[in-house]
Amino acid sequence: MTNIPSSEITPEHLYRQRRSFITRMALTPAALAAVACAAPQATTNVTPSPVTTPAVIKTDELGDPLTDYAAVTGYNNFYEFTTTKERVAEMAANFTASPWNVVVDGLVNKPTTFGLEDLLAFESEERIYRLRCVEGWSMVIPWYGFSLNRLLAQVEPTSAAKYVRFETLYDPEQMPGQKEPWYTWPYAEGLRLDEAMHDLTLMVTGVYGNPLPNQNGAPLRLAVPWKYGFKSIKSIVRISLVDEQPTSLWMAAAPDEYGFYANVNPRVNHPRWSQADERRIGEFGRRETLMFNGYAEQVASLYTGMDLRKFY
Ligand SMILES: Nc1nc2c(c(=O)[nH]1)N[C@H]1C(S)=C(S)[C@@H](COP(=O)(O)O)O[C@H]1N2
Ligand SMILES: [Mo]
């Protein structure tokens, strides 16, 4: 059999999930053919030959297969450890992600400190999202987690809350990259409250059927699939409801290059390179970048009337 993506082979042993996942599944033409061949014979009296389970290929809703487990967990951006993507996993190997607390505070009626157990207790599901890095590569990743809006509902934002600010752990002993003076540590990110409340905005606790590996932002990170990857902040320790637009690490580092919104937009180039297309990790050639990373139907209405060149 040809054309079985290695994504179907590599993670199989890791993919026996402990939790029940709701996912879209697709059959390869080869698998469908195998089913057709195994259809009952016209003659009776024949012992049916055992039917092997057809290969189930997981894809995103556009039909594109998952990126290999090896790439998802071996090619990372996590500047707290190193800027070399292939080395993040080894540099983060001894990171201690438990015990872990996440403080949710600011303009809320019920400020709360969530322990990891509390976060894992949220009813969760698998979500297959595309991740488009601002550098021009992308992946299709099967995250596991729950919508941030469910956590925010528990703390009850007040009417004064307009934005949500997220902060990564600050621990230069464990995260040697934080000794680099070029950036304003800890890593911070922000969303407008309506963006944070959108169902697509995911608090991630797992990937590929496993708890989140350190290099992917253990034990808790964000996934905002219509925005460039850098908005999906890792190893979160604080979530604050605020009334002013937060300044992210990237806005502070290079305000002309990275804006607050950072919506994936093939028509607005990075000052130093085009954003029109991207390399899907595991593929040859490049593919066109989609407006809002392909999630326009769900999120475009959040930006009605805004000049997306100005609010990049
Ligand atoms: N704390 C923190 N979060 C971060 C980053 C980082 O350097 N530090 N890199 C971002 C970038 S640029 C991308 S593309 C994604 C990569 O996520 P992944 O390694 O799980 O694919 O994480 C984002 N979250
Ligand atoms: Mo990125």
PDB file of N, CA, C and O in Angstrom, residues 52-85:
ATOM      1  N   THR A  52      -9.634  -6.927   7.786  1.00  0.00           N
ATOM      2  CA  THR A  52      -8.761  -6.102   8.620  1.00  0.00           C
ATOM      3  C   THR A  52      -9.367  -4.708   8.755  1.00  0.00           C
ATOM      4  O   THR A  52      -9.993  -4.203   7.836  1.00  0.00           O
ATOM      5  N   THR A  53      -9.156  -4.115   9.912  1.00  0.00           N
ATOM      6  CA  THR A  53      -9.691  -2.774  10.139  1.00  0.00           C
ATOM      7  C   THR A  53      -9.006  -1.812   9.188  1.00  0.00           C
ATOM      8  O   THR A  53      -7.777  -1.771   9.132  1.00  0.00           O
ATOM      9  N   PRO A  54      -9.764  -1.037   8.429  1.00  0.00           N
ATOM     10  CA  PRO A  54      -9.112  -0.104   7.511  1.00  0.00           C
ATOM     11  C   PRO A  54      -8.336   0.957   8.278  1.00  0.00           C
ATOM     12  O   PRO A  54      -8.705   1.342   9.373  1.00  0.00           O
ATOM     13  N   ALA A  55      -7.244   1.390   7.665  1.00  0.00           N
ATOM     14  CA  ALA A  55      -6.444   2.444   8.296  1.00  0.00           C
ATOM     15  C   ALA A  55      -7.279   3.712   8.415  1.00  0.00           C
ATOM     16  O   ALA A  55      -7.908   4.128   7.461  1.00  0.00           O
ATOM     17  N   VAL A  56      -7.289   4.298   9.586  1.00  0.00           N
ATOM     18  CA  VAL A  56      -8.025   5.540   9.785  1.00  0.00           C
ATOM     19  C   VAL A  56      -7.026   6.682   9.834  1.00  0.00           C
ATOM     20  O   VAL A  56      -6.146   6.718  10.676  1.00  0.00           O
ATOM     21  N   ILE A  57      -7.145   7.564   8.896  1.00  0.00           N
ATOM     22  CA  ILE A  57      -6.229   8.695   8.821  1.00  0.00           C
ATOM     23  C   ILE A  57      -6.926   9.907   9.405  1.00  0.00           C
ATOM     24  O   ILE A  57      -7.991  10.296   8.958  1.00  0.00           O
ATOM     25  N   LYS A  58      -6.302  10.512  10.397  1.00  0.00           N
ATOM     26  CA  LYS A  58      -6.893  11.730  10.952  1.00  0.00           C
ATOM     27  C   LYS A  58      -6.429  12.930  10.139  1.00  0.00           C
ATOM     28  O   LYS A  58      -5.258  13.036   9.784  1.00  0.00           O
ATOM     29  N   THR A  59      -7.364  13.814   9.885  1.00  0.00           N
ATOM     30  CA  THR A  59      -7.044  15.026   9.137  1.00  0.00           C
ATOM     31  C   THR A  59      -7.679  16.223   9.839  1.00  0.00           C
ATOM     32  O   THR A  59      -8.506  16.069  10.737  1.00  0.00           O
ATOM     33  N   ASP A  60      -7.276  17.406   9.390  1.00  0.00           N
ATOM     34  CA  ASP A  60      -8.019  18.586   9.819  1.00  0.00           C
ATOM     35  C   ASP A  60      -9.290  18.678   8.980  1.00  0.00           C
ATOM     36  O   ASP A  60      -9.547  17.823   8.126  1.00  0.00           O
ATOM     37  N   GLU A  61     -10.104  19.691   9.210  1.00  0.00           N
ATOM     38  CA  GLU A  61     -11.390  19.769   8.511  1.00  0.00           C
ATOM     39  C   GLU A  61     -11.218  20.106   7.041  1.00  0.00           C
ATOM     40  O   GLU A  61     -12.171  20.005   6.267  1.00  0.00           O
ATOM     41  N   LEU A  62      -9.992  20.478   6.628  1.00  0.00           N
ATOM     42  CA  LEU A  62      -9.729  20.725   5.215  1.00  0.00           C
ATOM     43  C   LEU A  62      -9.220  19.472   4.515  1.00  0.00           C
ATOM     44  O   LEU A  62      -8.937  19.495   3.319  1.00  0.00           O
ATOM     45  N   GLY A  63      -9.065  18.389   5.279  1.00  0.00           N
ATOM     46  CA  GLY A  63      -8.632  17.127   4.688  1.00  0.00           C
ATOM     47  C   GLY A  63      -7.134  16.893   4.710  1.00  0.00           C
ATOM     48  O   GLY A  63      -6.659  15.917   4.139  1.00  0.00           O
ATOM     49  N   ASP A  64      -6.392  17.764   5.362  1.00  0.00           N
ATOM     50  CA  ASP A  64      -4.937  17.599   5.407  1.00  0.00           C
ATOM     51  C   ASP A  64      -4.509  16.768   6.616  1.00  0.00           C
ATOM     52  O   ASP A  64      -5.032  16.959   7.710  1.00  0.00           O
ATOM     53  N   PRO A  65      -3.573  15.839   6.405  1.00  0.00           N
ATOM     54  CA  PRO A  65      -3.199  14.919   7.480  1.00  0.00           C
ATOM     55  C   PRO A  65      -2.428  15.591   8.613  1.00  0.00           C
ATOM     56  O   PRO A  65      -1.810  16.644   8.419  1.00  0.00           O
ATOM     57  N   LEU A  66      -2.455  14.948   9.765  1.00  0.00           N
ATOM     58  CA  LEU A  66      -1.682  15.424  10.910  1.00  0.00           C
ATOM     59  C   LEU A  66      -0.205  15.464  10.566  1.00  0.00           C
ATOM     60  O   LEU A  66       0.297  14.612   9.844  1.00  0.00           O
ATOM     61  N   THR A  67       0.489  16.454  11.111  1.00  0.00           N
ATOM     62  CA  THR A  67       1.941  16.503  11.011  1.00  0.00           C
ATOM     63  C   THR A  67       2.516  15.399  11.903  1.00  0.00           C
ATOM     64  O   THR A  67       1.976  15.113  12.971  1.00  0.00           O
ATOM     65  N   ASP A  68       3.604  14.791  11.454  1.00  0.00           N
ATOM     66  CA  ASP A  68       4.239  13.717  12.226  1.00  0.00           C
ATOM     67  C   ASP A  68       4.449  14.098  13.688  1.00  0.00           C
ATOM     68  O   ASP A  68       4.891  15.214  13.984  1.00  0.00           O
ATOM     69  N   TYR A  69       4.220  13.138  14.556  1.00  0.00           N
ATOM     70  CA  TYR A  69       4.494  13.316  15.985  1.00  0.00           C
ATOM     71  C   TYR A  69       5.934  13.791  16.205  1.00  0.00           C
ATOM     72  O   TYR A  69       6.193  14.667  17.033  1.00  0.00           O
ATOM     73  N   ALA A  70       6.860  13.215  15.442  1.00  0.00           N
ATOM     74  CA  ALA A  70       8.278  13.564  15.620  1.00  0.00           C
ATOM     75  C   ALA A  70       8.525  15.043  15.347  1.00  0.00           C
ATOM     76  O   ALA A  70       9.335  15.676  16.037  1.00  0.00           O
ATOM     77  N   ALA A  71       7.835  15.611  14.364  1.00  0.00           N
ATOM     78  CA  ALA A  71       8.020  17.034  14.063  1.00  0.00           C
ATOM     79  C   ALA A  71       7.302  17.902  15.087  1.00  0.00           C
ATOM     80  O   ALA A  71       7.836  18.920  15.534  1.00  0.00           O
ATOM     81  N   VAL A  72       6.110  17.501  15.476  1.00  0.00           N
ATOM     82  CA  VAL A  72       5.340  18.293  16.447  1.00  0.00           C
ATOM     83  C   VAL A  72       6.113  18.422  17.759  1.00  0.00           C
ATOM     84  O   VAL A  72       6.069  19.462  18.411  1.00  0.00           O
ATOM     85  N   THR A  73       6.837  17.383  18.126  1.00  0.00           N
ATOM     86  CA  THR A  73       7.539  17.369  19.415  1.00  0.00           C
ATOM     87  C   THR A  73       9.057  17.533  19.264  1.00  0.00           C
ATOM     88  O   THR A  73       9.777  17.466  20.261  1.00  0.00           O
ATOM     89  N   GLY A  74       9.525  17.749  18.026  1.00  0.00           N
ATOM     90  CA  GLY A  74      10.969  17.842  17.809  1.00  0.00           C
ATOM     91  C   GLY A  74      11.417  19.080  17.056  1.00  0.00           C
ATOM     92  O   GLY A  74      12.606  19.277  16.823  1.00  0.00           O
ATOM     93  N   TYR A  75      10.462  19.904  16.645  1.00  0.00           N
ATOM     94  CA  TYR A  75      10.761  21.127  15.894  1.00  0.00           C
ATOM     95  C   TYR A  75       9.898  22.215  16.511  1.00  0.00           C
ATOM     96  O   TYR A  75       8.736  22.391  16.170  1.00  0.00           O
ATOM     97  N   ASN A  76      10.471  22.912  17.509  1.00  0.00           N
ATOM     98  CA  ASN A  76       9.651  23.789  18.355  1.00  0.00           C
ATOM     99  C   ASN A  76      10.231  25.183  18.472  1.00  0.00           C
ATOM    100  O   ASN A  76      11.440  25.372  18.400  1.00  0.00           O
ATOM    101  N   ASN A  77       9.364  26.137  18.717  1.00  0.00           N
ATOM    102  CA  ASN A  77       9.793  27.459  19.154  1.00  0.00           C
ATOM    103  C   ASN A  77       9.456  27.599  20.634  1.00  0.00           C
ATOM    104  O   ASN A  77       8.287  27.489  21.030  1.00  0.00           O
ATOM    105  N   PHE A  78      10.489  27.787  21.427  1.00  0.00           N
ATOM    106  CA  PHE A  78      10.310  27.969  22.872  1.00  0.00           C
ATOM    107  C   PHE A  78      11.594  28.641  23.340  1.00  0.00           C
ATOM    108  O   PHE A  78      12.530  27.999  23.802  1.00  0.00           O
ATOM    109  N   TYR A  79      11.628  29.986  23.162  1.00  0.00           N
ATOM    110  CA  TYR A  79      12.861  30.745  23.343  1.00  0.00           C
ATOM    111  C   TYR A  79      13.390  30.685  24.772  1.00  0.00           C
ATOM    112  O   TYR A  79      14.553  30.997  25.015  1.00  0.00           O
ATOM    113  N   GLU A  80      12.544  30.289  25.724  1.00  0.00           N
ATOM    114  CA  GLU A  80      13.024  30.151  27.097  1.00  0.00           C
ATOM    115  C   GLU A  80      14.113  29.078  27.202  1.00  0.00           C
ATOM    116  O   GLU A  80      14.894  29.071  28.152  1.00  0.00           O
ATOM    117  N   PHE A  81      14.139  28.155  26.247  1.00  0.00           N
ATOM    118  CA  PHE A  81      15.134  27.083  26.290  1.00  0.00           C
ATOM    119  C   PHE A  81      16.247  27.312  25.290  1.00  0.00           C
ATOM    120  O   PHE A  81      17.422  27.328  25.641  1.00  0.00           O
ATOM    121  N   THR A  82      15.889  27.497  24.049  1.00  0.00           N
ATOM    122  CA  THR A  82      16.878  27.788  23.012  1.00  0.00           C
ATOM    123  C   THR A  82      16.135  28.276  21.774  1.00  0.00           C
ATOM    124  O   THR A  82      14.950  27.980  21.600  1.00  0.00           O
ATOM    125  N   THR A  83      16.853  29.016  20.929  1.00  0.00           N
ATOM    126  CA  THR A  83      16.232  29.470  19.687  1.00  0.00           C
ATOM    127  C   THR A  83      16.437  28.450  18.562  1.00  0.00           C
ATOM    128  O   THR A  83      15.982  28.658  17.451  1.00  0.00           O
ATOM    129  N   THR A  84      17.137  27.359  18.871  1.00  0.00           N
ATOM    130  CA  THR A  84      17.344  26.309  17.873  1.00  0.00           C
ATOM    131  C   THR A  84      16.204  25.301  17.965  1.00  0.00           C
ATOM    132  O   THR A  84      16.112  24.535  18.931  1.00  0.00           O
ATOM    133  N   LYS A  85      15.349  25.315  16.965  1.00  0.00           N
ATOM    134  CA  LYS A  85      14.110  24.536  17.043  1.00  0.00           C
ATOM    135  C   LYS A  85      14.330  23.042  17.278  1.00  0.00           C
ATOM    136  O   LYS A  85      13.571  22.401  17.993  1.00  0.00           O
TER     137      LYS A  85
END
